[in-house]
């Protein structure tokens, strides 16, 4: 079998599984995690009764009155997501988290490290079960879209692989909404022209682009198993960075930090504006002899506040700069960018910070960059 380098992981009934792990009384029972009057998630025991995410809690009570209804504990979910990440990062440095409970692992070029990728994935599942106490489903394939589909087929608590030789047999007979880009509205449009299965999409290339334009073409490519706008290749993920050459060489610490803060401000809001998050942050300095020095840090999660971003950048700067040597330039760069999704039904501190960031960005778009700024207080 050809090497299948892409793995999609998705924790099973994530919030409910964490509740069941923390409270043994809930294990094996229908558990419904509620937030803002709707179901955040239901354990598989509750799903048997028809309870679904997004459903009003009163409706879930009718469908499954014997369920345990619990209030979500976002801090615990973040903690468990972090524990899962700790396990995953021992297997590959290329982890693209889409949200707290799912993402892609990229094993491209790892054929020799993992000659049997399925065996490696079994190990990942076992380690998450042992070390974190919840279960994960894994989909393995040669593209991101197929790995995600495979993961859906593996659920719950399973593992599924789609290879070039079994792709048609497995995927083509499935309903079209297995593909990305097909929500309820697109589904209705396509059903009207007798497109129900993935194989129907493969037979309707022209109709798709005629009716849905570029969107239709992208759906067609997904049906072929090719990644496009929804899932980008690792190579396409760029970095965002800025650097500045000082008008005069300097070792004035206040001046250098002020410039660093300006750069952090630009890079940070550029990242946020594009709905991205990043895994690595680097600071570079250039000496007067044009030699460069860089210090990079890999982070568990992308800072959501400029102050936090700047704090890390300043620490990195002080690791490579003795505060005495005269400098010519300084730079800040973020690497390993992925699209971030802030999907959460809870209004929490994170939502508040995201709203503040969005407001700052829209004020700047209207009134210019200097219309609103954080004050920099120097402490070192
Ligand atoms: P999902 O991965 O969609 O669902 P799940 O992990 O509960 O179940 P499974 O993957 O086995 O199908 O979402 C992950 C978590 O995100 C989920 O546990 C709760 C939260 N969530 C919401 O808060 N609201 C929602 O509408 C959805 C879909 C998820
Ligand atoms: Mg999940």
Tab-separated table of C-alpha atoms and ligand atoms in Angstrom:
chain	number	residue	atom	x	y	z
A	1	UNK	CA	0.000	0.000	0.000
A	2	UNK	CA	1.257	3.499	-0.780
A	3	UNK	CA	2.322	5.677	2.140
A	4	UNK	CA	-0.605	7.713	3.479
A	5	UNK	CA	0.892	10.848	5.032
A	6	UNK	CA	-2.136	12.811	6.264
A	7	UNK	CA	-4.016	12.034	9.460
A	8	UNK	CA	-7.102	13.820	10.727
A	9	UNK	CA	-7.781	13.510	14.441
A	10	UNK	CA	-11.059	14.358	16.140
A	11	UNK	CA	-11.808	13.707	19.800
A	12	UNK	CA	-15.017	11.773	20.391
A	13	UNK	CA	-17.889	13.749	21.945
A	14	UNK	CA	-15.099	15.886	23.338
A	15	UNK	CA	-16.748	17.989	26.065
A	16	UNK	CA	-18.916	15.076	27.197
A	17	UNK	CA	-15.934	12.693	27.260
A	18	UNK	CA	-14.016	15.077	29.507
A	19	UNK	CA	-17.002	15.254	31.868
A	20	UNK	CA	-17.196	11.454	31.915
A	21	UNK	CA	-13.510	11.191	32.626
A	22	UNK	CA	-13.665	13.693	35.503
A	23	UNK	CA	-16.787	12.180	37.041
A	24	UNK	CA	-16.815	8.352	36.939
A	25	UNK	CA	-20.523	8.380	37.819
A	26	UNK	CA	-21.202	9.679	34.296
A	27	UNK	CA	-19.302	6.952	32.444
A	28	UNK	CA	-21.399	4.828	30.112
A	29	UNK	CA	-24.350	7.185	30.730
A	30	UNK	CA	-26.042	9.727	28.477
A	31	UNK	CA	-24.338	13.050	29.219
A	32	UNK	CA	-25.370	16.364	27.719
A	33	UNK	CA	-23.095	19.379	28.013
A	34	UNK	CA	-25.097	22.604	27.855
A	35	UNK	CA	-24.129	26.171	27.086
A	36	UNK	CA	-26.422	29.172	26.604
A	37	UNK	CA	-29.572	27.055	26.520
A	38	UNK	CA	-28.386	24.747	23.742
A	39	UNK	CA	-26.575	21.434	23.599
A	40	UNK	CA	-22.812	21.901	23.124
A	41	UNK	CA	-22.310	18.206	22.756
A	42	UNK	CA	-23.897	14.939	23.772
A	43	UNK	CA	-22.171	11.681	24.686
A	44	UNK	CA	-22.718	8.847	22.222
A	45	UNK	CA	-25.100	7.262	24.751
A	46	UNK	CA	-27.295	10.388	24.486
A	47	UNK	CA	-26.942	10.622	20.699
A	48	UNK	CA	-28.730	7.251	20.423
A	49	UNK	CA	-31.829	9.129	21.600
A	50	UNK	CA	-31.471	11.716	18.835
A	51	UNK	CA	-29.765	14.431	20.897
A	52	UNK	CA	-27.494	16.616	18.757
A	53	UNK	CA	-25.146	19.615	19.113
A	54	UNK	CA	-26.931	22.927	18.696
A	55	UNK	CA	-30.330	21.583	19.809
A	56	UNK	CA	-32.225	23.564	22.496
A	57	UNK	CA	-31.753	21.985	25.917
A	58	UNK	CA	-35.519	21.678	26.502
A	59	UNK	CA	-35.811	19.519	23.387
A	60	UNK	CA	-32.919	17.315	24.575
A	61	UNK	CA	-34.771	16.886	27.911
A	62	UNK	CA	-37.774	15.564	26.045
A	63	UNK	CA	-35.712	13.161	23.923
A	64	UNK	CA	-33.568	11.889	26.763
A	65	UNK	CA	-34.966	12.788	30.198
A	66	UNK	CA	-32.681	10.333	31.994
A	67	UNK	CA	-29.533	12.107	30.742
A	68	UNK	CA	-27.124	13.930	33.026
A	69	UNK	CA	-27.202	17.600	32.037
A	70	UNK	CA	-23.969	19.392	32.880
A	71	UNK	CA	-22.710	22.916	32.495
A	72	UNK	CA	-19.565	23.203	30.385
A	73	UNK	CA	-16.186	23.816	31.962
A	74	UNK	CA	-14.117	25.456	29.257
A	75	UNK	CA	-10.927	25.536	31.336
A	76	UNK	CA	-10.984	21.742	31.635
A	77	UNK	CA	-11.534	21.366	27.876
A	78	UNK	CA	-8.584	23.623	27.154
A	79	UNK	CA	-6.479	21.641	29.595
A	80	UNK	CA	-7.417	18.333	27.974
A	81	UNK	CA	-6.839	19.722	24.513
A	82	UNK	CA	-3.360	20.662	25.668
A	83	UNK	CA	-2.759	17.141	27.034
A	84	UNK	CA	-3.775	15.678	23.665
A	85	UNK	CA	-1.385	18.055	21.937
A	86	UNK	CA	1.425	16.881	24.236
A	87	UNK	CA	0.886	13.323	23.006
A	88	UNK	CA	0.582	14.293	19.329
A	89	UNK	CA	3.709	16.380	19.254
A	90	UNK	CA	5.783	13.328	20.115
A	91	UNK	CA	4.751	11.846	16.773
A	92	UNK	CA	5.112	14.788	14.372
A	93	UNK	CA	5.986	18.481	14.647
A	94	UNK	CA	3.484	19.239	11.891
A	95	UNK	CA	0.215	19.565	13.741
A	96	UNK	CA	-2.458	21.833	12.317
A	97	UNK	CA	-5.067	22.311	15.025
A	98	UNK	CA	-8.391	23.491	13.643
A	99	UNK	CA	-9.935	23.913	17.071
A	100	UNK	CA	-9.715	22.450	20.551
A	101	UNK	CA	-10.636	18.958	19.514
A	102	UNK	CA	-9.545	18.362	15.939
A	103	UNK	CA	-6.846	18.942	13.377
A	104	UNK	CA	-4.440	17.414	10.906
A	105	UNK	CA	-1.130	15.652	11.410
A	106	UNK	CA	1.215	15.769	8.457
A	107	UNK	CA	3.655	12.872	8.097
A	108	UNK	CA	4.921	13.847	4.643
A	109	UNK	CA	8.521	12.665	4.306
A	110	UNK	CA	8.226	10.396	7.353
A	111	UNK	CA	8.046	7.082	5.418
A	112	UNK	CA	11.223	5.811	7.021
A	113	UNK	CA	10.252	6.849	10.523
A	114	UNK	CA	6.806	5.259	10.227
A	115	UNK	CA	6.942	2.459	7.659
A	116	UNK	CA	3.551	1.344	8.951
A	117	UNK	CA	1.470	4.497	9.452
A	118	UNK	CA	-1.560	2.522	10.610
A	119	UNK	CA	0.461	0.981	13.400
A	120	UNK	CA	1.700	4.457	14.402
A	121	UNK	CA	-1.893	5.701	14.480
A	122	UNK	CA	-2.960	2.809	16.707
A	123	UNK	CA	-0.201	3.899	19.074
A	124	UNK	CA	-1.446	7.516	19.014
A	125	UNK	CA	-4.953	6.342	19.930
A	126	UNK	CA	-3.637	4.162	22.726
A	127	UNK	CA	-1.448	6.906	24.180
A	128	UNK	CA	-4.279	9.440	24.174
A	129	UNK	CA	-6.513	6.921	25.914
A	130	UNK	CA	-3.821	6.124	28.511
A	131	UNK	CA	-2.409	9.598	29.104
A	132	UNK	CA	-5.477	11.788	28.663
A	133	UNK	CA	-8.294	9.389	29.527
A	134	UNK	CA	-10.532	10.147	26.530
A	135	UNK	CA	-10.819	8.645	23.046
A	136	UNK	CA	-9.881	9.999	19.638
A	137	UNK	CA	-10.854	8.895	16.153
A	138	UNK	CA	-8.288	8.998	13.366
A	139	UNK	CA	-8.666	9.170	9.595
A	140	UNK	CA	-5.645	8.367	7.466
A	141	UNK	CA	-5.250	9.233	3.799
A	142	UNK	CA	-3.249	10.952	1.050
A	143	UNK	CA	-5.095	14.285	1.155
A	144	UNK	CA	-6.621	16.386	3.893
A	145	UNK	CA	-10.144	16.171	2.552
A	146	UNK	CA	-9.996	12.365	2.426
A	147	UNK	CA	-8.368	12.110	5.857
A	148	UNK	CA	-11.233	14.150	7.279
A	149	UNK	CA	-13.805	11.959	5.550
A	150	UNK	CA	-11.992	8.853	6.807
A	151	UNK	CA	-12.133	10.228	10.347
A	152	UNK	CA	-15.890	10.699	10.076
A	153	UNK	CA	-16.169	7.054	9.007
A	154	UNK	CA	-13.963	5.961	11.914
A	155	UNK	CA	-16.184	7.584	14.550
A	156	UNK	CA	-16.542	6.926	17.418
A	157	UNK	CA	-13.334	5.562	18.915
A	158	UNK	CA	-11.999	4.175	15.648
A	159	UNK	CA	-9.440	4.381	12.909
A	160	UNK	CA	-10.057	4.330	9.185
A	161	UNK	CA	-7.768	4.593	6.155
A	162	UNK	CA	-8.594	5.660	2.607
A	163	UNK	CA	-5.939	4.788	0.045
A	164	UNK	CA	-5.867	5.464	-3.716
A	165	UNK	CA	-6.984	1.883	-4.310
A	166	UNK	CA	-10.090	1.950	-2.104
A	167	UNK	CA	-11.083	5.636	-2.443
A	168	UNK	CA	-13.716	5.101	-5.148
A	169	UNK	CA	-15.259	2.090	-3.444
A	170	UNK	CA	-15.531	3.893	-0.110
A	171	UNK	CA	-16.267	7.501	-0.934
A	172	UNK	CA	-18.221	7.556	-4.192
A	173	UNK	CA	-21.360	5.902	-2.833
A	174	UNK	CA	-21.580	8.289	0.146
A	175	UNK	CA	-24.048	11.216	0.327
A	176	UNK	CA	-22.686	14.523	-0.965
A	177	UNK	CA	-22.694	16.286	2.393
A	178	UNK	CA	-19.737	14.146	3.393
A	179	UNK	CA	-17.719	16.694	1.367
A	180	UNK	CA	-16.622	20.136	2.594
A	181	UNK	CA	-18.506	23.085	1.092
A	182	UNK	CA	-21.831	21.272	1.029
A	183	UNK	CA	-24.061	22.739	3.683
A	184	UNK	CA	-27.854	22.455	3.822
A	185	UNK	CA	-28.383	25.133	1.123
A	186	UNK	CA	-25.956	23.732	-1.455
A	187	UNK	CA	-27.347	20.283	-0.748
A	188	UNK	CA	-30.868	21.401	-1.706
A	189	UNK	CA	-29.596	23.040	-4.915
A	190	UNK	CA	-27.722	19.905	-5.944
A	191	UNK	CA	-30.487	17.492	-4.968
A	192	UNK	CA	-32.772	19.435	-7.325
A	193	UNK	CA	-30.596	18.414	-10.258
A	194	UNK	CA	-30.426	14.822	-9.061
A	195	UNK	CA	-27.045	14.983	-7.411
A	196	UNK	CA	-27.206	12.882	-4.253
A	197	UNK	CA	-24.002	10.899	-4.076
A	198	UNK	CA	-20.321	11.734	-4.497
A	199	UNK	CA	-20.354	9.691	-7.721
A	200	UNK	CA	-23.069	12.040	-9.063
A	201	UNK	CA	-20.730	14.976	-8.424
A	202	UNK	CA	-17.939	13.237	-10.303
A	203	UNK	CA	-20.281	12.827	-13.267
A	204	UNK	CA	-21.447	16.478	-13.246
A	205	UNK	CA	-18.310	18.572	-13.560
A	206	UNK	CA	-19.783	21.037	-16.075
A	207	UNK	CA	-23.153	21.411	-14.323
A	208	UNK	CA	-21.425	22.136	-11.032
A	209	UNK	CA	-19.366	24.981	-12.401
A	210	UNK	CA	-22.321	26.301	-14.389
A	211	UNK	CA	-24.624	26.395	-11.360
A	212	UNK	CA	-22.220	27.154	-8.537
A	213	UNK	CA	-19.264	28.746	-10.349
A	214	UNK	CA	-15.879	28.423	-8.634
A	215	UNK	CA	-17.564	26.908	-5.597
A	216	UNK	CA	-18.805	24.067	-7.807
A	217	UNK	CA	-15.339	23.442	-9.192
A	218	UNK	CA	-13.938	23.252	-5.679
A	219	UNK	CA	-16.607	20.751	-4.676
A	220	UNK	CA	-15.727	18.660	-7.749
A	221	UNK	CA	-12.028	18.676	-6.765
A	222	UNK	CA	-12.932	17.588	-3.227
A	223	UNK	CA	-14.955	14.702	-4.671
A	224	UNK	CA	-11.820	13.638	-6.530
A	225	UNK	CA	-10.012	13.706	-3.186
A	226	UNK	CA	-7.944	16.794	-3.938
A	227	UNK	CA	-7.333	19.517	-1.384
A	228	UNK	CA	-8.273	23.009	-2.443
A	229	UNK	CA	-9.615	26.115	-0.703
A	230	UNK	CA	-10.870	24.218	2.323
A	231	UNK	CA	-7.665	22.442	3.168
A	232	UNK	CA	-4.398	23.967	2.144
A	233	UNK	CA	-1.117	22.159	1.722
A	234	UNK	CA	1.507	22.752	4.380
A	235	UNK	CA	3.796	24.511	1.869
A	236	UNK	CA	1.164	27.117	1.115
A	237	UNK	CA	1.037	28.314	4.678
A	238	UNK	CA	3.071	31.451	4.703
A	239	UNK	CA	4.653	33.364	7.475
A	240	UNK	CA	3.860	36.916	8.481
A	241	UNK	CA	6.674	39.143	9.616
A	242	UNK	CA	7.969	42.701	9.671
A	243	UNK	CA	11.384	44.189	10.212
A	244	UNK	CA	12.731	47.655	10.445
A	245	UNK	CA	16.149	49.141	9.882
A	246	UNK	CA	16.831	51.937	12.348
A	247	UNK	CA	17.499	55.395	10.899
A	248	UNK	CA	20.666	55.386	13.027
A	249	UNK	CA	22.465	52.373	14.517
A	250	UNK	CA	21.565	52.173	18.177
A	251	UNK	CA	21.828	50.333	21.462
A	252	UNK	CA	19.281	52.514	23.227
A	253	UNK	CA	17.115	49.976	24.953
A	254	UNK	CA	13.960	52.111	25.103
A	255	UNK	CA	14.222	52.879	21.430
A	256	UNK	CA	14.808	49.246	20.413
A	257	UNK	CA	11.885	48.062	22.547
A	258	UNK	CA	9.602	50.743	21.155
A	259	UNK	CA	10.459	49.616	17.627
A	260	UNK	CA	9.928	45.987	18.628
A	261	UNK	CA	6.538	46.885	20.055
A	262	UNK	CA	5.550	48.667	16.823
A	263	UNK	CA	6.502	45.589	14.814
A	264	UNK	CA	4.617	43.294	17.184
A	265	UNK	CA	1.573	45.533	16.824
A	266	UNK	CA	1.695	45.299	13.015
A	267	UNK	CA	2.322	41.560	12.849
A	268	UNK	CA	-0.181	40.681	15.566
A	269	UNK	CA	-3.127	42.516	14.008
A	270	UNK	CA	-2.213	41.259	10.549
A	271	UNK	CA	-2.426	37.688	11.890
A	272	UNK	CA	-5.695	38.326	13.727
A	273	UNK	CA	-7.273	40.180	10.805
A	274	UNK	CA	-6.671	37.191	8.553
A	275	UNK	CA	-8.192	34.785	11.076
A	276	UNK	CA	-4.916	32.988	11.470
A	277	UNK	CA	-3.069	31.529	14.374
A	278	UNK	CA	0.580	30.617	14.474
A	279	UNK	CA	2.809	28.130	16.185
A	280	UNK	CA	6.195	29.810	16.170
A	281	UNK	CA	7.306	33.324	16.904
A	282	UNK	CA	10.791	34.572	16.037
A	283	UNK	CA	12.765	37.735	16.680
A	284	UNK	CA	15.754	38.725	14.554
A	285	UNK	CA	18.408	41.334	15.109
A	286	UNK	CA	20.967	42.645	12.666
A	287	UNK	CA	24.358	43.866	13.851
A	288	UNK	CA	26.191	46.770	12.274
A	289	UNK	CA	28.387	44.278	10.362
A	290	UNK	CA	25.176	42.948	8.712
A	291	UNK	CA	25.279	39.689	10.618
A	292	UNK	CA	21.866	38.430	11.657
A	293	UNK	CA	20.796	36.507	14.728
A	294	UNK	CA	17.414	34.872	15.195
A	295	UNK	CA	15.657	33.310	18.169
A	296	UNK	CA	12.500	31.327	17.622
A	297	UNK	CA	9.997	29.859	20.089
A	298	UNK	CA	7.330	27.279	19.398
A	299	UNK	CA	4.163	27.925	21.339
A	300	UNK	CA	1.305	25.698	22.377
A	301	UNK	CA	-1.273	28.268	21.455
A	302	UNK	CA	-1.262	31.501	19.523
A	303	UNK	CA	-1.358	34.518	21.889
A	304	UNK	CA	-4.681	36.296	21.602
A	305	UNK	CA	-3.492	39.560	23.152
A	306	UNK	CA	-0.924	41.958	21.799
A	307	UNK	CA	0.568	42.356	25.289
A	308	UNK	CA	1.245	38.626	25.481
A	309	UNK	CA	2.673	38.568	21.952
A	310	UNK	CA	5.015	41.447	22.804
A	311	UNK	CA	6.084	39.845	26.081
A	312	UNK	CA	7.266	36.724	24.243
A	313	UNK	CA	8.998	38.802	21.559
A	314	UNK	CA	10.797	40.846	24.224
A	315	UNK	CA	11.974	37.690	26.011
A	316	UNK	CA	13.298	36.359	22.705
A	317	UNK	CA	15.074	39.643	22.003
A	318	UNK	CA	16.812	39.564	25.363
A	319	UNK	CA	17.991	36.034	24.687
A	320	UNK	CA	19.962	37.195	21.669
A	321	UNK	CA	20.796	40.767	22.601
A	322	UNK	CA	23.006	41.803	25.518
A	323	UNK	CA	21.395	45.290	25.606
A	324	UNK	CA	24.802	46.802	24.829
A	325	UNK	CA	25.837	45.777	21.323
A	326	UNK	CA	24.846	48.392	18.750
A	327	UNK	CA	22.107	47.175	16.403
A	328	UNK	CA	21.123	48.083	12.897
A	329	UNK	CA	17.735	46.408	12.581
A	330	UNK	CA	15.144	44.300	14.401
A	331	UNK	CA	12.398	42.014	13.108
A	332	UNK	CA	9.443	39.921	14.290
A	333	UNK	CA	8.057	36.934	12.421
A	334	UNK	CA	5.339	34.333	12.927
A	335	UNK	CA	5.630	30.893	11.352
A	336	UNK	CA	3.436	27.834	10.854
A	337	UNK	CA	0.277	29.808	10.251
A	338	UNK	CA	-3.016	27.978	10.185
A	339	UNK	CA	-6.579	29.147	9.940
A	340	UNK	CA	-7.978	29.577	13.399
A	341	UNK	CA	-11.557	28.862	14.273
A	342	UNK	CA	-12.981	30.422	17.385
A	343	UNK	CA	-16.016	28.201	17.408
A	344	UNK	CA	-17.429	28.079	20.907
A	345	UNK	CA	-20.886	28.374	22.262
A	346	UNK	CA	-19.622	29.827	25.502
A	347	UNK	CA	-19.160	33.514	25.975
A	348	UNK	CA	-15.911	33.507	27.846
A	349	UNK	CA	-12.790	35.591	28.345
A	350	UNK	CA	-11.544	34.440	24.950
A	351	UNK	CA	-14.665	35.739	23.192
A	352	UNK	CA	-14.219	39.080	24.928
A	353	UNK	CA	-10.578	39.365	23.827
A	354	UNK	CA	-11.507	38.414	20.243
A	355	UNK	CA	-14.165	41.125	20.219
A	356	UNK	CA	-11.695	43.740	21.475
A	357	UNK	CA	-9.237	42.722	18.737
A	358	UNK	CA	-11.914	42.919	16.059
A	359	UNK	CA	-12.982	46.359	17.271
A	360	UNK	CA	-9.404	47.653	17.173
A	361	UNK	CA	-8.998	46.336	13.626
A	362	UNK	CA	-12.205	47.924	12.373
A	363	UNK	CA	-11.391	51.281	14.017
A	364	UNK	CA	-8.003	51.252	12.341
A	365	UNK	CA	-9.539	50.394	8.987
A	366	UNK	CA	-11.831	53.410	9.289
A	367	UNK	CA	-9.607	55.970	10.993
A	368	UNK	CA	-6.039	54.827	10.325
A	369	UNK	CA	-3.459	52.808	12.197
A	370	UNK	CA	-2.679	55.435	14.813
A	371	UNK	CA	-6.300	56.033	15.759
A	372	UNK	CA	-6.115	53.457	18.523
A	373	UNK	CA	-3.020	52.020	20.134
A	374	UNK	CA	-1.928	50.294	23.267
A	375	UNK	CA	0.404	52.296	25.449
A	376	UNK	CA	3.755	50.657	25.968
A	377	UNK	CA	4.959	50.519	29.537
A	378	UNK	CA	8.605	49.591	29.686
A	379	UNK	CA	9.633	47.164	32.387
A	380	UNK	CA	12.807	45.180	32.031
B	1	LIG	P1	-17.236	18.170	17.372
B	1	LIG	O1	-15.925	17.561	17.055
B	1	LIG	O2	-18.104	18.637	16.259
B	1	LIG	O3	-18.112	17.163	18.193
B	1	LIG	P2	-17.737	16.188	19.353
B	1	LIG	O4	-16.264	16.145	19.629
B	1	LIG	O5	-18.564	16.543	20.532
B	1	LIG	O6	-18.230	14.808	18.809
B	1	LIG	P3	-17.669	13.926	17.628
B	1	LIG	O7	-16.419	14.611	17.150
B	1	LIG	O8	-17.375	12.606	18.245
B	1	LIG	O9	-18.752	13.895	16.627
B	1	LIG	O10	-17.039	19.400	18.352
B	1	LIG	C1	-16.040	19.432	19.352
B	1	LIG	C2	-16.501	20.160	20.587
B	1	LIG	O11	-16.858	21.496	20.240
B	1	LIG	C3	-17.722	19.548	21.208
B	1	LIG	O12	-17.427	18.542	22.160
B	1	LIG	C4	-18.427	20.713	21.810
B	1	LIG	C5	-18.007	21.897	20.989
B	1	LIG	N1	-19.124	22.276	20.098
B	1	LIG	C6	-19.947	23.305	20.506
B	1	LIG	O13	-19.713	23.902	21.557
B	1	LIG	N2	-20.990	23.625	19.692
B	1	LIG	C7	-21.290	22.985	18.517
B	1	LIG	O14	-22.274	23.319	17.817
B	1	LIG	C8	-20.422	21.929	18.098
B	1	LIG	C9	-20.685	21.194	16.812
B	1	LIG	C10	-19.366	21.626	18.930
B	2	LIG	MG1	-14.912	15.856	18.085
